[in-house]
Structure formats: structure tokens, C-alpha cells
Coordinates of C-alpha atoms in Angstrom, one line a residue:
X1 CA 141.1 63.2 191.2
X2 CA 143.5 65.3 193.2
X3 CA 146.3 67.1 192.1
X4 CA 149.8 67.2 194.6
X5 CA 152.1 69.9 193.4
X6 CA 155.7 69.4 195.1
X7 CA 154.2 65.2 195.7
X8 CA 158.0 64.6 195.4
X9 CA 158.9 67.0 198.1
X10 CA 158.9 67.0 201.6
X11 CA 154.9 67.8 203.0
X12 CA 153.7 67.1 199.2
X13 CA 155.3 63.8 199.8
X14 CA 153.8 62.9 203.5
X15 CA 150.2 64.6 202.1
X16 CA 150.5 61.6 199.2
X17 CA 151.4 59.2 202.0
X18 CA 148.3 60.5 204.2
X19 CA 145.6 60.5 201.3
X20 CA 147.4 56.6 200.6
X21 CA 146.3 55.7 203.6
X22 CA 142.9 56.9 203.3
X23 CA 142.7 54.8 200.6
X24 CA 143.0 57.7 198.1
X25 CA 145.0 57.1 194.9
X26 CA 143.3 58.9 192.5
X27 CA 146.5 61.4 192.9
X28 CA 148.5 63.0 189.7
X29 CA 151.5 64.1 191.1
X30 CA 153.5 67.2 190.1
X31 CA 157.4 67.6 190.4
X32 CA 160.4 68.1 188.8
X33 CA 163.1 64.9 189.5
X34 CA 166.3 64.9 187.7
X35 CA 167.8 61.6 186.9
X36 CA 169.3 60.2 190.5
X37 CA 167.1 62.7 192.4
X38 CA 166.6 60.8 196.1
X39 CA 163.6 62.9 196.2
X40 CA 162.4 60.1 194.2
X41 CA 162.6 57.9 197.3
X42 CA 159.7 59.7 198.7
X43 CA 157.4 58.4 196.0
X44 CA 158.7 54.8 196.4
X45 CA 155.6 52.4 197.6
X46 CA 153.3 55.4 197.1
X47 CA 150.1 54.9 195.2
X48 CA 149.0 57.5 192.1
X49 CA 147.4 57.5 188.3
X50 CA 150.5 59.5 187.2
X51 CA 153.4 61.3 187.7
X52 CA 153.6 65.0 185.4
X53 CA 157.0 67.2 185.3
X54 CA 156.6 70.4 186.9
X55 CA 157.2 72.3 183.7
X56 CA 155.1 70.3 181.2
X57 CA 152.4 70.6 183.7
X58 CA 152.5 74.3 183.9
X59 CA 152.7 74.7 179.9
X60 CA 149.6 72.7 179.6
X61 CA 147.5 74.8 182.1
X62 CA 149.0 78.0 180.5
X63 CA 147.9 76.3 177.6
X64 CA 144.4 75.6 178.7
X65 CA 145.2 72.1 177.5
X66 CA 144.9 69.9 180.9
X67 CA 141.6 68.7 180.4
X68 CA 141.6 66.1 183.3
X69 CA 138.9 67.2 186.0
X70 CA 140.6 67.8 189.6
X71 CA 138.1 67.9 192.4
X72 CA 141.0 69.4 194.7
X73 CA 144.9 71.1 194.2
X74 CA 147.4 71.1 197.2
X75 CA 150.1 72.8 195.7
X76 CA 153.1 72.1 197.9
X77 CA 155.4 73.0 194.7
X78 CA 158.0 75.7 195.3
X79 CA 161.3 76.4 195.6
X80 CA 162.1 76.6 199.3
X81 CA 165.4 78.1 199.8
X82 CA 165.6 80.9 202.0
X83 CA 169.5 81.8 201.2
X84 CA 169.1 81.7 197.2
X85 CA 169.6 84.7 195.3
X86 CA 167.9 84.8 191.9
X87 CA 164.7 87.3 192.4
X88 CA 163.5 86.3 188.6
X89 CA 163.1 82.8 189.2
X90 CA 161.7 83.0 192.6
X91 CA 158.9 85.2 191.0
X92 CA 158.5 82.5 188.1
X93 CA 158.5 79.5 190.1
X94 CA 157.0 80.7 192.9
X95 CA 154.7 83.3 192.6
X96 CA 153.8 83.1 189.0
X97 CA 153.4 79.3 188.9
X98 CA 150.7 79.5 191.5
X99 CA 148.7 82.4 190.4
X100 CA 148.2 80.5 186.8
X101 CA 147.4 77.5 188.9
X102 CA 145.3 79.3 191.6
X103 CA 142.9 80.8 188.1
X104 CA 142.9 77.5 186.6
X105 CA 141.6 75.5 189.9
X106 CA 138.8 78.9 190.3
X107 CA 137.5 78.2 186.7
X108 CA 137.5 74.2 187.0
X109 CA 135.6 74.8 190.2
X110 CA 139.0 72.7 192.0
X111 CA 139.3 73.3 195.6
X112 CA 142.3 75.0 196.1
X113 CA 145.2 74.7 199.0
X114 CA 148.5 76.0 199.0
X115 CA 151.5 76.4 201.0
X116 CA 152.0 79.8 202.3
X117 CA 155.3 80.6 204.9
X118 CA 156.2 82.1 208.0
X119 CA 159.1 83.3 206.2
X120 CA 156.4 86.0 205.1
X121 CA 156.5 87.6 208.8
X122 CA 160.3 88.7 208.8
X123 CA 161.7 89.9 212.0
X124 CA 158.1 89.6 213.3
X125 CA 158.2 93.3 214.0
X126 CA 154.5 93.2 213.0
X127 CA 153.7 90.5 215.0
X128 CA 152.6 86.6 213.5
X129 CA 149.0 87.8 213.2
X130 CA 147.5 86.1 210.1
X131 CA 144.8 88.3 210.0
X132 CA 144.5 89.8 206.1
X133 CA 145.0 93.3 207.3
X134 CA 148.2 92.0 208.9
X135 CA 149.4 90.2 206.0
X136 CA 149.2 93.3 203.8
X137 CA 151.6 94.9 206.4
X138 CA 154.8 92.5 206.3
X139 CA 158.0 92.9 205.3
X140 CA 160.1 89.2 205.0
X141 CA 163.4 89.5 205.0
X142 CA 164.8 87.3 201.9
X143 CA 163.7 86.8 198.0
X144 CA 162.0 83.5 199.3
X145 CA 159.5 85.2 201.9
X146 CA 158.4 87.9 199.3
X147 CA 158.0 85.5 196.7
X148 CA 155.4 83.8 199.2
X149 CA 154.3 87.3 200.3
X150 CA 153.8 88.5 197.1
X151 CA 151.2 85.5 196.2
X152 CA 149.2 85.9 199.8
X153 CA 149.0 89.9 198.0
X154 CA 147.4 88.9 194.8
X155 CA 145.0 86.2 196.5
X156 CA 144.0 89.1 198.7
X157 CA 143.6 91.6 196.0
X158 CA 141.5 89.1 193.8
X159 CA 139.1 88.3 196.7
X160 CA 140.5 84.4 196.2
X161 CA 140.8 84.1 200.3
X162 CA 136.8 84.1 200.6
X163 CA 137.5 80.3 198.5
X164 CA 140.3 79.0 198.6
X165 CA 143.3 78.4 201.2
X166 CA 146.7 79.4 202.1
X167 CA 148.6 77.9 204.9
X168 CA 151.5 80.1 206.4
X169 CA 153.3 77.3 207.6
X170 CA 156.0 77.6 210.7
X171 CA 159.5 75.4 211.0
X172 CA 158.0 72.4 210.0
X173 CA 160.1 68.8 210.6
X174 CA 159.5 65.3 210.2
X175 CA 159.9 62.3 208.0
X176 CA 161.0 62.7 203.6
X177 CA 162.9 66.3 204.4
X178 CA 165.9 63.7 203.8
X179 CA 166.8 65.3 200.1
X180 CA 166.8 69.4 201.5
X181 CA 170.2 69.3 202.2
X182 CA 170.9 72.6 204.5
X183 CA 167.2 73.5 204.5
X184 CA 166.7 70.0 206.5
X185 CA 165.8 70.4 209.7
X186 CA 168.0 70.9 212.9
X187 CA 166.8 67.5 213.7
X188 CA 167.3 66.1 210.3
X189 CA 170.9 67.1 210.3
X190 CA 172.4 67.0 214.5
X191 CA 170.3 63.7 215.1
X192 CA 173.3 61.5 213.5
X193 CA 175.6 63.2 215.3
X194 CA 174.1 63.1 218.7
X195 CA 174.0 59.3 218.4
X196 CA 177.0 59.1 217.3
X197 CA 179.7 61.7 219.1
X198 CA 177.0 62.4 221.8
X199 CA 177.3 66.6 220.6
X200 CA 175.5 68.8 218.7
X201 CA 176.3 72.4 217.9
X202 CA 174.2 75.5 217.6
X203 CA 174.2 78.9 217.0
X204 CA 175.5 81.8 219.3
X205 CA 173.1 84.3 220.3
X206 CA 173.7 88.3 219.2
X207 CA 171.4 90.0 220.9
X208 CA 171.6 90.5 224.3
X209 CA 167.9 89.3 225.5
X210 CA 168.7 85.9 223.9
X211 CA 171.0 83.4 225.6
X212 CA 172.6 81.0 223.1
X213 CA 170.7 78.4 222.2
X214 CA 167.4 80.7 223.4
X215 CA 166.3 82.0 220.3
X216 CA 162.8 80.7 219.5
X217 CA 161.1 79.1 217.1
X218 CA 157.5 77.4 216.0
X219 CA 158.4 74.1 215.5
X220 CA 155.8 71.9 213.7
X221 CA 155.5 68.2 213.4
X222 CA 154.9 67.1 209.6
X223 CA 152.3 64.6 210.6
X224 CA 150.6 68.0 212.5
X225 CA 150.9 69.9 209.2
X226 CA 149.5 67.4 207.0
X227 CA 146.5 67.1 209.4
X228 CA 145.8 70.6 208.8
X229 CA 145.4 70.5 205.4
X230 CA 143.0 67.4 205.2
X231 CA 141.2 69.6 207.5
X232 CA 141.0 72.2 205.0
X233 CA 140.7 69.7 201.8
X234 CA 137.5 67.8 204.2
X235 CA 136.0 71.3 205.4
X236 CA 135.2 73.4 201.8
X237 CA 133.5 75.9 204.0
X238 CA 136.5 77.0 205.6
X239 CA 138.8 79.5 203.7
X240 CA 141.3 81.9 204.3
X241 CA 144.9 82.3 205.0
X242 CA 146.0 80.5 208.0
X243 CA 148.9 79.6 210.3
X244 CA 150.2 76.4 210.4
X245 CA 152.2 76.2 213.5
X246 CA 151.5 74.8 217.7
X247 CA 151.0 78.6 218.8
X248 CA 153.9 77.6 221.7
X249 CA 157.5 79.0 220.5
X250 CA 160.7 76.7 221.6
X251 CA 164.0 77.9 222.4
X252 CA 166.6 75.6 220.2
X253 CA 168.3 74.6 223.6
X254 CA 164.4 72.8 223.7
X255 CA 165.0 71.1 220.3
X256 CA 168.4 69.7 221.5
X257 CA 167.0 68.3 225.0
X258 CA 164.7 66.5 223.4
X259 CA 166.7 65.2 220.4
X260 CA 169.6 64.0 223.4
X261 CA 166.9 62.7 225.6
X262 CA 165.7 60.6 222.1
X263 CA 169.1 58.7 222.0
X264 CA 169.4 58.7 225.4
X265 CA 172.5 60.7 225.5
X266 CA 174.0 63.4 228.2
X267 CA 172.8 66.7 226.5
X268 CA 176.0 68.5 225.2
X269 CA 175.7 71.3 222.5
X270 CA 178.6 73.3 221.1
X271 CA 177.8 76.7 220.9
X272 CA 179.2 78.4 217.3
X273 CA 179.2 81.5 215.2
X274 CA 176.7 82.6 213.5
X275 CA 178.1 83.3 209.8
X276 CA 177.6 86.5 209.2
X277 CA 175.7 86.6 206.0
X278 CA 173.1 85.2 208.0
X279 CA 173.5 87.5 211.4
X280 CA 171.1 90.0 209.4
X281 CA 168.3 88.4 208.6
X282 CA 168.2 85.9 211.4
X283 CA 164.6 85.4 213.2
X284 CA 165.2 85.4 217.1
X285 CA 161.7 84.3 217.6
X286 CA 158.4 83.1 215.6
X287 CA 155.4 82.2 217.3
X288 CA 151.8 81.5 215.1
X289 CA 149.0 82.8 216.5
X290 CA 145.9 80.1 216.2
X291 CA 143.1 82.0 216.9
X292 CA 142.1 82.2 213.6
X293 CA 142.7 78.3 212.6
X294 CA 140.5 77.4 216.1
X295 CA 137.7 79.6 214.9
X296 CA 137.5 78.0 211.4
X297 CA 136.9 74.4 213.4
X298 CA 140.5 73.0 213.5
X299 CA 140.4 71.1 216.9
X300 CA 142.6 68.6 216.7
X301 CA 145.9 69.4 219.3
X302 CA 149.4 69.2 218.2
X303 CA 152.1 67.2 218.9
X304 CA 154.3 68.3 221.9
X305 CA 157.8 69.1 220.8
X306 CA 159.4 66.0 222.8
X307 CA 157.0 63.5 221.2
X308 CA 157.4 65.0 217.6
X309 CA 160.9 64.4 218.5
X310 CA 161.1 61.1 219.7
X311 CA 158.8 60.1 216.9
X312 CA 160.8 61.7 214.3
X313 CA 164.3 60.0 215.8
X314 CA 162.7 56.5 215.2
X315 CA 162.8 57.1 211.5
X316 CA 166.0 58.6 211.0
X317 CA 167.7 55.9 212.7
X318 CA 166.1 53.5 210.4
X319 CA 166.8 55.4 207.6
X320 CA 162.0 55.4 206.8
X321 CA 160.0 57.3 205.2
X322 CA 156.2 58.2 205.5

């Protein structure tokens, strides 16, 4: 049996739809849908034994009272807002969660996966080295990123890195991110538009090195991030915390070629103001360095980001999931 934390959510949900397809459904899936939720779309045509709340599922591991055997955990559950504001319930849902479900998986002898961030890295002014003396080094720059930070810490400080795994994943896109609202993707949320007004807009530049639409980014297909972690969930002997991104930054004038040259459309793109909440703690550029994902055995080349693209557009004009 395996264990899908966030299954409802956007990679938990493409993961279930992957392990489907491998003709695994010995899944329980962990969440928390309210009534009308179109997260629950994501699960529609997907194969499991159950489907557990996220909160009755935490009280019963507290508990010690979730007997069930699990041969592996992907927790994908978290909250992923980067503009929210409560610091205690980042640190409860976030940080705490996993580290009860990070000792229950070590002393049930569950392999254990989770989803890391690049928010961790911050401005990048220590670079997007995963290395573990790296790690201990960063400084992210809102309550989301340290609530991610703050869980690499403590899986460093036990040791847990030598067995289990953490992926630091970059600006991942793709299929079932239809429910994030403003935490979709750029693709998710200008692809309508470009088809149908033939514009886009994006955000001015404010530093001088950048021209607007130049800032860069690590943009990762969600097909390429759920390939990484059947790599990981396959390959026991690999552990560690790792990057999950193509190693090749794109400028967001890249994104919008390729999303203009996906329904054939004359690119155009608005250029707008940044609001200035955000002007602060705005990353310029992210890149994830691979080195250490190649060495553990990953081999497997990601998907350029016009193909991803293209791919992606075929699904949001049919309204599909994965």
C-alpha cells in the first residue's frame, strides 16, 4: 500500500494518476476537500482503497492508531501559498504535520518522499546548491519557504536525509493545478486569454539588469516532476534532498512565446506593474542545479519548455485532467 498525502492536489493528484497507470491502486489517499471543492475533480476516474481527511489522518498517527502497513509515503500535502500570512498554521500544517509523518514512516520501515521547495532558496543569494551544507545556509523570503526550510533543518538534524527523500521542487506547471487559483501557473491562468484576445500581460522588471519580461525562472513540466519521484519511490538506495527542476532558467518572455506560438497567435504581452507588496520578495531568477539528482542515477531528460507548453495547452483547451 502507498500512502498520497495532498492525492487531491495538484502533483499528489498527477502522482495517483501515474501509479494508476502502472496499474497501482493499492493508494489511500490523504486530503482535506470541503463540500464543492473542484479539487475533487482531480480524483474523478482515479483508482484507490480509500480516501482519509487530512486531519483524521494526522490524529490517528499522533495517536499511534493507523495500523495499516504502508510500504511507501509521498507526502505532497501542504499548504502552498507563498503570500499567506499566518506563521502558526504554516508551522502546524506544514512543518509539524510532516515531522510526525516523517517518525511514523522511519518506525514502520515506510519509504519516505516529500515535497521540499525552491521557495527555500530566497533571493538565491546563496546560490540553488542543494547540497546539505547549502541548505543549512538559506534564507527564503516568505512564511511558506521557512515552513519548508524549517522541515529540510530537522531531517538534516535527525540524520533522516541518509533514508529518506526530499524534493526541492522549482516552478512546476502542468495538468490538475486548475483549483490553485493565483498560485496556478502563468500558463494556467494567460492561456485563455491568449486564445482568446490574442494578449497576455506580465510583470515590469525593477532592476536594471532585467528587461521586462527577462526575469528567470526554473520551469518544470508536472509529467517531469512526477517522473522524479517514481525514480526515487523505484530506487530505495538513493536518498537525500534534491532539486526537482530542468537545470536551464527561462526568462517569462520564453514562457509567453511558447504559450502564443501554442495557439498559434502573434505574440503580444502587456507589460504591468508589479504590486508592490510583492516588489520585495520577488525572485529575478532560480535556476536548480542537477548535479546532485545525475549522480544519484536520475537519467531520464526533461521536457523542453516549448513542448511542456504545447503539451500542457492541449489540456486546458479541453478543459482534461491527468
Amino acid at each position: 500500500m502507498i500512502i498520497v498525502t495532498g492525492g487531491a492536489g495538484f502533483i499528489g493528484s498527477c502522482i495517483v494518476s501515474r501509479l494508476n497507470a502502472m496499474g497501482i491502486d493499492d493508494l489511500v489517499i490523504v486530503d482535506h476537500l470541503l463540500s464543492g471543492d473542484i479539487k475533487k475533480k482531480n480524483l474523478e476516474h482515479k483508482r484507490y482503497r480509500r480516501f482519509l481527511d487530512k486531519t483524521e489522518f494526522l490524529r490517528k498517527i499522533r495517536k499511534g492508531i493507523f495500523q495499516e502497513k504502508a510500504d511507501c509515503v509521498i507526502h505532497m500535502g501542504a499548504c502552498s501559498s507563498t503570500t499567506g500570512q499566518d506563521e502558526n498554521y504554516y508551522r502546524s500544517n506544514n512543518t509539524e504535520y510532516s515531522c510526525h509523518l516523517a517518525n511514523w514512516a522511519k518506525v514502520n520501515g515506510s519509504r519516505f518522499i516529500y515535497a521540499s521547495s525552491a521557495a527555500t532558496y530566497g533571493e538565491g543569494e546563496q546560490g540553488y546548491s542543494d547540497a546539505d551544507e547549502s541548505t543549512r545556509k538559506l534564507r527564503p523570503l516568505n512564511l511558506y519557504g521557512e515552513s519548508k526550510q524549517r522541515f529540510d533543518l530537522w531531517v538534516l538534524e535527525q540524520g533522516f536525509e541518509k533514508e529518506m527523500v526530499g524534493l526541492k521542487f522549482f516552478n512546476v506547471f502542468g495538468p490538475n493545478e486548475y483549483h490553485k487559483s493565483d498560485m496556478r501557473s502563468v500558463v494556467a491562468k494567460a492561456f485563455p486569454k491568449v486564445v482568446a484576445e490574442g494578449r497576455m500581460q506580465l510583470f515590469k522588471s525593477y532592476r536594471p539588469e532585467y528587461g521586462d519580461g527577462e526575469q528567470k525562472r526554473d520551469f518544470i513540466y508536472v509529467k517531469d516532476a512526477v517522473d522524479v519521484v517514481m525514480f526515487f519511490m523505484e530506487n530505495r538506495q538513493a536518498n537525500g534532498i534534491f532539486n526537482v527542476g530542468t537545470g536551464k532558467a527561462r526568462s517569462w518572455n520564453d514562457l509567453a512565446t511558447a504559450m502564443f506560438a501554442a495557439a498559434d497567435k502573434p505574440l503580444c504581452v502587456d507589460y504591468i506593474d508589479m504590486p508592490e507588496h510583492l516588489r520585495a520578495r520577488y525572485q529575478y531568477f532560480t535556476q536548480a542545479e542537477m548535479d546532485k539528482l545525475r549522480k544519484a542515477g536520475y537519467a531520464k531528460e526533461f521536457t523542453p519548455l516549448e513542448s511542456a507548453v504545447a503539451d500542457y495547452a492541449g489540456y486546458l483547451q479541453k478543459g482534461a485532467y491527468l
